[in-house]
Amino acid sequence: MRTDFAFVGVMLVTAALLMGVTLIAASLLRPKKPSKAKLETYECGMETVGDTWVQFRVQYYILALVFVLFDIEAILLFPIAVAFNSLSFFAVANVILFIVVLLIALLYAWRKGALDWE
Amino acid sequence: MNVINDLLKIIGDFIAGIINSIFSFSPFLADVVTMGLAAVILCTFAALSFMGLTYVERKVVARIQDRVGPNQAGPLGLLQPLADGIKMFTKEDTTPAAADRWVYNLAPLVIAVFALTTYAVLPFAPGVVGTNLNVGVFYIIAIGSGSIVAIIMAGWGSNNKYALLGAFRTVAQLVGYEVPMLLNVLPVVMIAGSMGLTDIITQQTTLNGNPGIPFIVFFPLSALVFLISGIAETARSPFDLLEAESEIVAGFHVEYSGMKFALFFLGEYVNALAVAFVFSTLFLGGYAGPVLPPYIWLLLKAAAVFFVFMWLRGTLPRIRVDQMHNMNWKFLVPVSIVHLVVVMALMKLFVTNPAQVQANGGILVTPGVQAAILFTASIAILIGSLVIAARRARIMRLQEEAVLEQRRAENIAAVSV
């Protein structure tokens, strides 16, 4: 069990090392002649106007909230799915009720226009 | 033991044996070296398949669109990936003066590392798997989300308005399409009774009295929705809104060039191939298959799924942002939830295990009959939802047309006065 997850760690480190070596090798091989024009932000040829890191539209927040709702639902449902074969009728009825409540929540969000994108 | 069927396992055991005998003084060190070597092999496999896929994809899409594709470097253009690699290595790499240097430079590394780490749990043949995690499916989806972080890092760190727009779109798209993906993995986990990929494959073979029916027969709707959301998750055409060339130049990787750009590309392709592998594992029976060796079967299935990806890319135009969101939240998610509820009820009603019937009641059926019932239910839900969606679309279209008609009438009236 512990060694199972140890491999994931080894894999992360190995992948990071391999990709890091690739990046370093490329940085040794490639030419490096920076100039002022080259280092400008690539937008449309002229100097950029205004700050990039500005406020963004609120729709993204709303979608993210709906996503969090369903992500948590999924986390709760995965253990149930693993143990599904040994569950009783009553337990499954409860789970279905839980999912239906979430479906109603989705329909409510839909009705309120949270899912509309203009 | 069939030598050809177990070729990968025999080679692996042989190498592990050599390492164990070299590091016989320390079992811990032997373990670490074995795991490190396995990780290097997996990463190399992924990177090489990336090089091959770039060539194959360009060639296939070119043929679909009646072009020739790469044909200059080597016979049939076969050396094209090598030429691309040399170019990527020797191309000058600029970091914009306005960029957030740390975030900007780390982003390609992060996306490539997360993409490669997915391969740690993919079973290639019986006993040939990086690590057989008991939460395999969950792990893949969790690691897959890592690419979202990398894309936000790239978009934010570039300090470029197009890059940031691309990153925002990414958040909304990748995060949204994770929901149908999760909801459609659930039926497979339910019927297999495990999240481990090896267990899921075993359930689809005829070993240990299993029925040996691939899960796509049980859940055709799940397979379809998983495929669609898999394409959206890996941001491939027609869901490549985050790098729409005609709107936001190249999205989050406008500012990248040289090797860093290559790493983004690698992450994208390796992720897409991983989705193809996971799809064939979950729904097509993974390495299970007659006659041919298991690893060949897995590669054939994954190649077939990836061909569908390339086919869609060569055929479909890019969809709009609002269409993308509507498709996900107003179609895939509700349909997946309804499907999940129906599957839960049916699987409790028609059970295959006699012990369960005694414990919980229900009707005892053979796996074949259960598959037939679930298949019929899935297809019924699919057709029903398509009919409802088509009706709704028709009503909305008629409303829009009525508004246009009214405006036209007003315009005519205004002109004639």
XYZ file of C-alpha atoms in Angstrom:
535
model
C 0.000 0.000 0.000
C 2.719 2.477 0.983
C 5.002 1.341 -1.838
C 2.065 1.740 -4.256
C 2.021 5.449 -3.609
C 5.809 5.640 -3.374
C 5.926 4.926 -7.097
C 3.739 7.973 -7.760
C 6.302 10.086 -5.903
C 9.178 8.499 -7.818
C 7.312 9.097 -11.060
C 6.749 12.777 -10.207
C 10.424 13.281 -9.372
C 11.618 11.371 -12.450
C 9.303 13.244 -14.793
C 10.361 16.574 -13.281
C 14.052 15.639 -13.606
C 13.720 14.467 -17.224
C 11.769 17.541 -18.283
C 14.095 19.822 -16.319
C 17.115 18.285 -18.046
C 15.416 18.848 -21.408
C 14.825 22.509 -20.564
C 18.409 22.992 -19.358
C 19.843 21.233 -22.416
C 17.755 23.462 -24.656
C 18.938 26.563 -22.792
C 22.565 25.505 -23.443
C 21.976 24.815 -27.143
C 19.908 27.788 -28.181
C 21.126 31.283 -29.059
C 20.456 34.049 -26.560
C 20.363 37.559 -28.012
C 17.667 39.516 -26.197
C 16.817 42.995 -27.356
C 14.271 45.494 -26.130
C 11.848 44.923 -28.981
C 12.078 41.168 -28.618
C 11.134 41.210 -24.963
C 7.995 43.262 -25.436
C 4.628 41.682 -24.791
C 3.341 40.048 -27.979
C -0.105 41.476 -28.475
C -0.542 43.488 -31.641
C 2.748 45.092 -32.506
C 2.182 48.280 -30.530
C 2.993 48.908 -26.900
C 0.348 47.396 -24.669
C -2.064 49.726 -22.966
C -3.212 49.244 -19.401
C -2.742 46.515 -16.861
C -3.295 42.868 -17.784
C -4.117 41.653 -14.312
C -7.571 43.188 -14.058
C -10.942 42.080 -12.793
C -12.648 39.401 -14.843
C -16.290 38.677 -15.423
C -18.386 37.378 -12.571
C -19.788 34.512 -14.666
C -16.573 32.569 -14.073
C -17.129 32.701 -10.310
C -20.675 31.398 -10.624
C -19.646 28.499 -12.838
C -16.815 27.687 -10.442
C -19.318 27.597 -7.560
C -21.581 25.188 -9.449
C -18.524 23.094 -10.238
C -17.500 22.910 -6.570
C -20.994 21.651 -5.752
C -20.697 18.788 -8.218
C -17.103 18.008 -7.403
C -18.009 17.474 -3.770
C -20.948 15.364 -4.880
C -18.566 13.179 -6.869
C -16.211 12.784 -3.920
C -19.152 11.621 -1.814
C -20.433 9.287 -4.524
C -17.189 7.437 -5.284
C -17.048 5.479 -1.984
C -20.731 4.642 -2.424
C -20.033 3.358 -5.923
C -17.209 1.130 -4.684
C -19.464 -0.412 -2.020
C -22.524 -0.430 -4.269
C -22.918 -4.214 -4.534
C -23.270 -4.665 -0.787
C -25.719 -1.785 -0.260
C -29.332 -2.456 0.664
C -32.362 -1.184 -1.239
C -32.988 1.444 1.410
C -29.425 2.778 1.183
C -29.631 3.035 -2.590
C -32.974 4.833 -2.317
C -31.282 7.365 -0.034
C -28.412 7.858 -2.461
C -30.878 8.390 -5.306
C -32.720 10.954 -3.184
C -29.393 12.745 -2.606
C -28.662 12.851 -6.334
C -32.185 14.040 -7.137
C -31.809 16.920 -4.663
C -28.626 17.895 -6.512
C -30.440 17.670 -9.826
C -33.056 20.059 -8.446
C -30.228 22.377 -7.375
C -28.850 22.298 -10.926
C -32.297 23.073 -12.344
C -32.600 25.971 -9.867
C -29.227 27.365 -10.961
C -30.330 26.945 -14.572
C -33.623 28.733 -13.895
C -31.784 31.592 -12.152
C -29.617 32.037 -15.226
C -26.349 30.975 -13.588
C -25.578 28.707 -16.522
C -26.347 31.234 -19.243
C -23.368 32.638 -21.076
C -23.824 35.796 -23.107
C 3.289 -19.251 -19.383
C 3.110 -18.059 -22.948
C 6.359 -16.265 -23.785
C 4.897 -13.833 -26.315
C 1.854 -12.977 -24.216
C 3.931 -12.239 -21.135
C 6.887 -10.723 -22.988
C 6.734 -7.369 -21.189
C 6.402 -8.995 -17.783
C 9.310 -11.401 -18.425
C 11.602 -8.558 -19.534
C 10.532 -6.472 -16.542
C 11.125 -9.310 -14.074
C 14.521 -10.007 -15.681
C 15.679 -6.393 -15.289
C 14.294 -6.222 -11.737
C 16.215 -9.433 -10.945
C 19.485 -7.953 -12.215
C 18.956 -4.764 -10.186
C 18.133 -6.780 -7.075
C 21.319 -8.832 -7.441
C 23.463 -5.703 -7.970
C 21.971 -3.901 -4.960
C 21.696 -7.046 -2.839
C 23.258 -5.183 0.133
C 20.277 -2.832 0.458
C 16.717 -3.856 -0.476
C 15.569 -0.243 -0.086
C 18.077 1.007 -2.646
C 17.119 -1.818 -5.014
C 13.466 -0.801 -4.712
C 14.228 2.844 -5.422
C 16.398 2.019 -8.442
C 13.778 -0.386 -9.849
C 11.021 2.183 -9.437
C 13.194 4.931 -10.918
C 13.993 2.794 -13.945
C 10.314 1.919 -14.428
C 9.439 5.623 -14.204
C 12.115 6.495 -16.784
C 10.771 3.798 -19.126
C 7.187 5.066 -18.755
C 8.247 8.685 -19.351
C 10.286 7.664 -22.389
C 7.358 5.692 -23.760
C 5.082 8.712 -23.328
C 7.596 11.121 -24.879
C 8.284 8.834 -27.839
C 4.586 8.259 -28.450
C 4.197 12.063 -28.402
C 6.810 12.365 -31.165
C 5.103 9.652 -33.190
C 1.626 11.094 -32.618
C 2.533 14.577 -33.875
C 3.558 12.994 -37.184
C 0.591 10.617 -37.401
C -1.906 13.319 -36.494
C -0.583 15.787 -39.063
C -0.620 13.078 -41.703
C -4.140 11.811 -40.869
C -5.700 15.277 -40.574
C -4.002 16.231 -43.835
C -5.484 13.214 -45.619
C -8.948 13.977 -44.167
C -8.710 17.548 -45.472
C -7.300 16.407 -48.829
C -3.777 17.713 -48.236
C -0.466 15.854 -48.295
C 0.911 16.649 -44.857
C 4.608 16.535 -43.935
C 6.539 14.854 -46.762
C 9.929 16.593 -46.989
C 12.013 15.260 -44.085
C 12.986 11.678 -44.857
C 10.874 9.070 -46.681
C 7.157 10.008 -46.415
C 8.221 12.744 -44.018
C 8.931 10.173 -41.329
C 11.833 12.206 -39.893
C 9.572 15.228 -39.357
C 9.314 14.737 -35.553
C 13.118 14.617 -35.372
C 13.426 17.815 -37.394
C 10.838 19.458 -35.154
C 12.786 18.311 -32.104
C 16.035 19.839 -33.392
C 14.242 23.064 -34.185
C 12.656 23.213 -30.719
C 16.023 22.625 -29.082
C 17.872 25.320 -30.993
C 15.190 28.003 -31.205
C 15.763 31.152 -29.242
C 13.530 31.430 -26.220
C 12.381 34.838 -25.034
C 10.918 35.696 -21.676
C 8.851 38.874 -21.987
C 10.169 41.667 -19.784
C 6.739 42.140 -18.210
C 6.235 38.459 -17.329
C 6.183 37.004 -13.842
C 9.411 35.045 -14.347
C 8.945 32.195 -11.865
C 5.370 31.379 -12.763
C 6.083 31.855 -16.465
C 9.050 29.494 -16.509
C 7.555 26.834 -14.236
C 4.252 26.431 -16.111
C 5.546 24.192 -18.985
C 7.374 22.000 -16.502
C 4.232 21.575 -14.399
C 1.986 20.626 -17.331
C 4.493 18.087 -18.692
C 5.133 16.502 -15.279
C 1.428 16.096 -14.487
C 0.742 14.657 -17.931
C 3.557 12.103 -17.614
C 2.570 11.109 -14.084
C -0.814 9.904 -15.368
C 0.979 6.920 -16.905
C 1.953 5.586 -13.469
C -1.304 3.645 -13.098
C -2.064 2.490 -16.641
C -1.962 -1.328 -16.913
C -0.309 -2.410 -20.186
C -0.579 -6.193 -19.686
C -1.366 -8.527 -16.760
C 1.176 -7.621 -14.077
C 2.747 -4.860 -16.180
C 1.690 -1.643 -14.494
C 3.658 1.153 -12.874
C 1.713 0.861 -9.640
C -1.647 -0.785 -9.134
C -3.324 1.912 -7.035
C -6.682 0.963 -5.534
C -7.939 4.477 -6.351
C -6.709 4.351 -9.973
C -9.588 6.151 -11.704
C -9.729 8.833 -9.056
C -5.967 9.326 -9.295
C -6.122 9.832 -13.061
C -8.858 12.446 -12.816
C -7.085 14.215 -9.948
C -3.721 14.303 -11.748
C -5.483 15.334 -14.947
C -6.681 18.478 -13.191
C -3.054 19.461 -12.676
C -2.904 20.726 -16.240
C -5.527 23.363 -15.329
C -3.137 24.789 -12.743
C -0.321 24.866 -15.293
C -2.484 26.639 -17.867
C -3.561 29.271 -15.345
C 0.109 29.736 -14.384
C 1.017 30.227 -18.048
C -1.855 32.616 -18.732
C -1.301 34.681 -15.628
C 2.490 34.650 -15.717
C 2.741 35.785 -19.349
C 1.217 39.172 -18.483
C -0.446 39.175 -21.878
C -4.126 39.922 -22.378
C -4.692 37.163 -24.922
C -2.941 34.653 -22.706
C -5.086 35.648 -19.747
C -8.289 35.391 -21.794
C -7.216 31.907 -22.856
C -6.533 30.954 -19.255
C -9.980 32.155 -18.151
C -11.652 30.119 -20.844
C -9.618 27.147 -19.732
C -10.810 27.376 -16.164
C -14.420 27.500 -17.239
C -14.075 24.684 -19.776
C -11.752 22.167 -18.146
C -13.314 22.580 -14.747
C -16.815 22.272 -16.175
C -16.205 19.166 -18.256
C -14.719 17.373 -15.279
C -18.236 17.002 -13.868
C -19.733 14.782 -16.628
C -16.445 12.867 -16.705
C -16.692 12.038 -12.995
C -20.396 11.247 -13.216
C -19.798 8.784 -16.032
C -16.923 6.977 -14.392
C -19.259 6.182 -11.481
C -21.358 3.476 -13.261
C -18.158 1.637 -14.222
C -16.870 1.804 -10.648
C -20.273 0.591 -9.431
C -20.357 -2.484 -11.620
C -16.676 -3.315 -11.106
C -16.869 -2.699 -7.362
C -13.412 -1.121 -7.420
C -11.583 2.001 -8.545
C -8.400 0.098 -9.451
C -7.820 -0.051 -13.199
C -6.538 -3.638 -13.054
C -9.695 -4.756 -11.217
C -11.864 -2.956 -13.759
C -10.098 -4.813 -16.589
C -10.354 -8.154 -14.775
C -14.108 -7.643 -14.511
C -14.228 -7.368 -18.302
C -12.354 -10.634 -18.899
C -13.642 -14.187 -18.553
C -11.295 -14.910 -15.620
C -12.691 -16.020 -12.226
C -16.202 -16.530 -13.578
C -16.542 -12.925 -14.806
C -18.915 -12.421 -17.724
C -16.252 -10.983 -20.040
C -18.483 -8.273 -21.512
C -16.781 -4.892 -22.095
C -18.441 -2.136 -20.081
C -19.315 -0.154 -23.208
C -22.137 -2.694 -23.699
C -23.455 -1.970 -20.207
C -23.098 1.821 -20.439
C -22.988 3.095 -24.042
C -24.210 6.529 -22.924
C -21.466 6.789 -20.303
C -18.867 5.854 -22.898
C -20.129 8.521 -25.282
C -20.243 11.280 -22.669
C -16.836 10.226 -21.313
C -15.378 10.462 -24.808
C -16.856 13.946 -25.382
C -15.740 15.283 -22.018
C -12.359 13.621 -22.496
C -11.863 15.574 -25.712
C -12.932 18.749 -23.929
C -10.649 18.006 -20.962
C -7.623 17.699 -23.213
C -8.737 20.848 -25.080
C -8.654 19.226 -28.493
C -10.650 20.406 -31.469
C -13.652 21.047 -31.555
C -13.198 22.153 -27.933
C -9.903 24.025 -28.451
C -11.394 27.378 -27.436
C -8.531 28.142 -25.106
C -6.127 28.443 -28.003
C -8.484 29.678 -30.688
C -6.060 31.178 -33.218
C -8.629 33.380 -34.887
C -9.837 34.983 -31.649
C -7.066 35.064 -29.058
C -3.963 34.320 -31.179
C -2.878 31.127 -29.407
C -4.423 31.516 -26.001
C -2.342 30.787 -22.957
C 0.875 29.954 -24.842
C 1.211 33.074 -27.026
C 4.418 34.133 -25.330
C 6.100 30.736 -25.307
C 8.609 29.556 -27.865
C 11.300 26.919 -28.223
C 11.483 24.102 -25.706
C 8.896 25.580 -23.347
C 6.325 25.598 -26.120
C 7.312 22.020 -26.947
C 6.601 20.985 -23.358
C 3.081 22.463 -23.574
C 2.572 20.516 -26.765
C 3.905 17.376 -25.111
C 1.570 17.813 -22.166
C -1.395 18.218 -24.488
C -0.650 15.123 -26.571
C 0.348 12.933 -23.643
C -2.895 13.882 -21.888
C -4.943 13.077 -24.987
C -3.227 9.713 -25.338
C -3.823 9.044 -21.648
C -7.537 9.726 -22.150
C -7.508 7.252 -25.056
C -5.819 4.672 -22.830
C -8.234 5.278 -19.962
C -11.222 5.071 -22.284
C -10.063 1.723 -23.663
C -9.382 0.505 -20.125
C -12.718 1.568 -18.661
C -15.056 0.771 -21.513
C -13.335 -1.441 -24.088
C -11.779 -4.062 -21.817
C -8.212 -2.701 -21.710
C -5.640 -5.352 -22.538
C -8.224 -8.162 -22.570
C -8.720 -9.790 -25.961
C -8.323 -13.067 -27.813
C -5.357 -14.388 -29.870
C -3.111 -11.308 -29.896
C -0.845 -10.498 -26.906
C -2.438 -8.180 -24.299
C -0.154 -5.160 -24.840
C -0.894 -5.244 -28.587
C -4.619 -5.269 -27.802
C -4.314 -2.247 -25.532
C -2.276 -0.332 -28.123
C -4.768 -1.230 -30.869
C -7.738 -0.048 -28.786
C -6.005 3.165 -27.717
C -4.965 3.820 -31.318
C -8.555 3.335 -32.462
C -9.824 5.807 -29.843
C -7.099 8.298 -30.744
C -8.029 7.946 -34.404
C -11.557 9.055 -33.470
C -9.988 12.134 -31.805
C -8.041 12.938 -34.983
C -11.096 12.287 -37.124
C -13.173 14.748 -35.093
C -10.354 17.295 -35.262
C -10.152 16.991 -39.014
C -13.920 17.226 -39.483
C -15.593 19.563 -37.009
C -15.317 23.354 -36.749
C -14.566 24.947 -33.385
C -17.673 25.584 -31.278
C -18.544 28.905 -29.636
C -17.993 29.616 -25.943
C -21.714 29.756 -25.114
C -22.341 26.552 -27.095
C -19.538 24.880 -25.167
C -21.046 25.864 -21.807
C -24.590 24.975 -22.838
C -23.449 21.595 -24.116
C -21.863 20.827 -20.768
C -24.169 22.281 -18.118
C -27.497 22.024 -19.916
C -27.049 18.715 -21.701
C -24.224 16.442 -20.551
C -24.574 17.023 -16.803
C -28.376 16.569 -16.505
C -28.313 13.550 -18.826
C -25.454 12.009 -16.836
C -27.315 12.505 -13.557
C -30.517 10.945 -14.893
C -28.500 8.084 -16.327
C -26.734 7.562 -13.003
C -30.029 7.392 -11.097
C -31.547 4.947 -13.587
C -28.440 2.763 -13.549
C -28.421 2.688 -9.744
C -32.059 1.636 -9.595
C -31.730 -0.986 -12.339
C -28.549 -2.468 -10.931
C -30.198 -2.912 -7.547
C -33.313 -4.393 -9.150
C -31.568 -6.859 -11.471
C -28.630 -8.426 -9.669
C -26.255 -11.129 -10.880
C -24.962 -12.349 -7.526
C -27.165 -14.973 -5.732
C -25.760 -13.995 -2.314
C -27.003 -10.435 -2.835
C -30.474 -11.606 -3.767
C -30.674 -13.413 -0.463
C -29.386 -10.405 1.467
C -31.223 -7.534 -0.230
C -33.798 -9.053 -2.545
C -34.055 -8.200 -6.250
C -34.364 -10.289 -9.366
C -31.560 -12.730 -10.213
C -30.411 -12.419 -13.845
C -27.373 -13.508 -15.836
C -24.751 -10.839 -16.709
C -25.849 -10.983 -20.327
C -29.437 -10.109 -19.435
C -28.252 -7.351 -17.076
C -26.124 -5.915 -19.877
C -29.102 -6.025 -22.254
C -31.345 -4.223 -19.751
C -28.764 -1.505 -19.002
C -27.978 -1.092 -22.712
C -31.652 -0.605 -23.565
C -32.087 1.890 -20.715
C -29.005 3.875 -21.804
C -30.113 4.071 -25.406
C -33.628 5.071 -24.310
C -32.225 7.895 -22.160
C -29.960 9.038 -25.009
C -32.774 9.132 -27.575
C -35.200 10.714 -25.107
C -32.767 13.480 -24.135
C -31.890 14.169 -27.768
C -35.597 14.476 -28.621
C -36.181 16.882 -25.705
C -33.100 18.938 -26.637
C -34.194 19.088 -30.284
C -37.688 20.267 -29.307
C -36.299 22.954 -27.013
C -33.879 24.094 -29.695
C -36.751 24.321 -32.176
C -38.847 26.439 -29.796
C -35.904 28.787 -29.184
C -35.166 29.037 -32.894
C -38.804 29.905 -33.656
C -38.748 32.613 -30.974
C -35.595 34.134 -32.426
C -37.056 34.033 -35.902
C -40.238 35.728 -34.674
C -38.169 38.556 -33.165
C -36.236 38.954 -36.414
C -39.461 38.966 -38.431
C -40.914 41.667 -36.209
C -37.798 43.823 -36.577
C -37.867 43.397 -40.326
C -41.521 44.476 -40.445
C -40.695 47.542 -38.318
C -37.810 48.436 -40.619
C -39.989 48.177 -43.703
C -42.636 50.328 -42.057
C -40.019 52.938 -41.095
C -38.617 53.073 -44.651
C -42.021 53.373 -46.317
C -42.973 56.302 -44.067
